[in-house]
Amino acid sequence: PWPLLTQIGDWADVVPDPVILADRIRLVADLTGLDGARIGAWCVARGVESGLWAASLDRWTGFRGADDDLAWAAGWADATELLSG
């Protein structure tokens, strides 16, 4: 349920710095010709959706828990803000 850009490295253990996430977005944007801010916004939306789904199943903490998914969404939001200026 996570954005493909999330699933790199030790993605289940830690949310990378927003600068690293922004670099991932830029790479995909350059390769696809898509707008980086829109890619980032999609990652935020997907993270929030996944967090809400986990919460609806009472999965609040840990891997696949709402806290982890929403932490990723916050990381993507910070990265998207870096791209948006």
mmCIF file of C-alpha atoms in Angstrom:
data_model
loop_
_atom_site.group_PDB
_atom_site.id
_atom_site.type_symbol
_atom_site.label_atom_id
_atom_site.label_comp_id
_atom_site.label_asym_id
_atom_site.label_seq_id
_atom_site.Cartn_x
_atom_site.Cartn_y
_atom_site.Cartn_z
ATOM 1 C CA PRO A 1 0.000 0.000 0.000
ATOM 2 C CA TRP A 2 3.018 2.367 0.113
ATOM 3 C CA PRO A 3 4.257 4.573 -2.710
ATOM 4 C CA LEU A 4 7.021 2.862 -4.691
ATOM 5 C CA LEU A 5 9.340 5.752 -3.790
ATOM 6 C CA THR A 6 8.945 4.733 -0.143
ATOM 7 C CA GLN A 7 10.215 1.196 -0.684
ATOM 8 C CA ILE A 8 13.946 1.935 -0.992
ATOM 9 C CA GLY A 9 16.638 0.958 1.477
ATOM 10 C CA ASP A 10 15.629 0.375 5.116
ATOM 11 C CA TRP A 11 12.196 1.842 4.473
ATOM 12 C CA ALA A 12 10.451 -0.204 7.153
ATOM 13 C CA ASP A 13 12.765 1.116 9.878
ATOM 14 C CA VAL A 14 13.081 4.860 9.451
ATOM 15 C CA VAL A 15 11.655 7.768 7.473
ATOM 16 C CA PRO A 16 14.542 9.391 5.579
ATOM 17 C CA ASP A 17 15.332 13.077 5.751
ATOM 18 C CA PRO A 18 13.000 15.156 3.543
ATOM 19 C CA VAL A 19 15.993 16.175 1.398
ATOM 20 C CA ILE A 20 16.541 12.511 0.494
ATOM 21 C CA LEU A 21 12.841 12.064 -0.271
ATOM 22 C CA ALA A 22 12.889 15.209 -2.427
ATOM 23 C CA ASP A 23 15.850 13.767 -4.353
ATOM 24 C CA ARG A 24 13.842 10.607 -5.037
ATOM 25 C CA ILE A 25 10.949 12.698 -6.300
ATOM 26 C CA ARG A 26 13.241 14.751 -8.560
ATOM 27 C CA LEU A 27 14.739 11.582 -10.045
ATOM 28 C CA VAL A 28 11.322 10.184 -10.944
ATOM 29 C CA ALA A 29 10.111 13.567 -12.196
ATOM 30 C CA ASP A 30 13.166 13.894 -14.457
ATOM 31 C CA LEU A 31 12.744 10.377 -15.837
ATOM 32 C CA THR A 32 8.998 10.633 -16.425
ATOM 33 C CA GLY A 33 8.509 14.292 -17.269
ATOM 34 C CA LEU A 34 5.909 14.559 -14.504
ATOM 35 C CA ASP A 35 5.700 17.460 -12.079
ATOM 36 C CA GLY A 36 7.684 16.688 -8.919
ATOM 37 C CA ALA A 37 5.311 18.545 -6.631
ATOM 38 C CA ARG A 38 2.422 16.428 -7.924
ATOM 39 C CA ILE A 39 4.392 13.230 -7.396
ATOM 40 C CA GLY A 40 5.135 14.337 -3.842
ATOM 41 C CA ALA A 41 1.513 15.274 -3.225
ATOM 42 C CA TRP A 42 0.454 11.803 -4.381
ATOM 43 C CA CYS A 43 2.912 10.237 -1.914
ATOM 44 C CA VAL A 44 1.421 12.367 0.881
ATOM 45 C CA ALA A 45 -2.128 11.399 -0.049
ATOM 46 C CA ARG A 46 -1.237 7.721 -0.297
ATOM 47 C CA GLY A 47 0.488 7.813 3.099
ATOM 48 C CA VAL A 48 -2.486 9.461 4.756
ATOM 49 C CA GLU A 49 -4.866 6.974 3.143
ATOM 50 C CA SER A 50 -2.739 4.072 4.342
ATOM 51 C CA GLY A 51 -2.547 5.541 7.856
ATOM 52 C CA LEU A 52 -6.298 5.975 8.045
ATOM 53 C CA TRP A 53 -6.827 2.434 6.792
ATOM 54 C CA ALA A 54 -4.430 1.092 9.460
ATOM 55 C CA ALA A 55 -6.234 3.107 12.148
ATOM 56 C CA SER A 56 -9.590 1.710 11.013
ATOM 57 C CA LEU A 57 -8.155 -1.766 11.697
ATOM 58 C CA ASP A 58 -6.837 -0.668 15.126
ATOM 59 C CA ARG A 59 -3.243 -0.939 13.910
ATOM 60 C CA TRP A 60 -1.900 2.123 15.693
ATOM 61 C CA THR A 61 1.802 1.422 16.121
ATOM 62 C CA GLY A 62 4.687 -0.358 14.459
ATOM 63 C CA PHE A 63 5.270 -1.543 10.939
ATOM 64 C CA ARG A 64 2.045 -1.131 8.953
ATOM 65 C CA GLY A 65 0.597 0.893 11.820
ATOM 66 C CA ALA A 66 -1.036 4.282 11.522
ATOM 67 C CA ASP A 67 1.860 6.013 13.283
ATOM 68 C CA ASP A 68 4.411 4.749 10.759
ATOM 69 C CA ASP A 69 2.254 5.523 7.729
ATOM 70 C CA LEU A 70 1.482 9.024 8.965
ATOM 71 C CA ALA A 71 5.157 9.648 9.767
ATOM 72 C CA TRP A 72 5.941 8.798 6.148
ATOM 73 C CA ALA A 73 3.151 11.101 4.969
ATOM 74 C CA ALA A 74 4.680 13.928 7.027
ATOM 75 C CA GLY A 75 8.096 13.196 5.510
ATOM 76 C CA TRP A 76 6.653 13.315 2.008
ATOM 77 C CA ALA A 77 4.857 16.565 2.853
ATOM 78 C CA ASP A 78 8.139 18.134 3.986
ATOM 79 C CA ALA A 79 9.880 16.890 0.840
ATOM 80 C CA THR A 80 7.092 18.249 -1.358
ATOM 81 C CA GLU A 81 7.379 21.614 0.361
ATOM 82 C CA LEU A 82 11.091 21.662 -0.505
ATOM 83 C CA LEU A 83 10.207 21.091 -4.154
ATOM 84 C CA SER A 84 7.469 23.683 -4.174
ATOM 85 C CA GLY A 85 9.763 26.413 -2.900
#
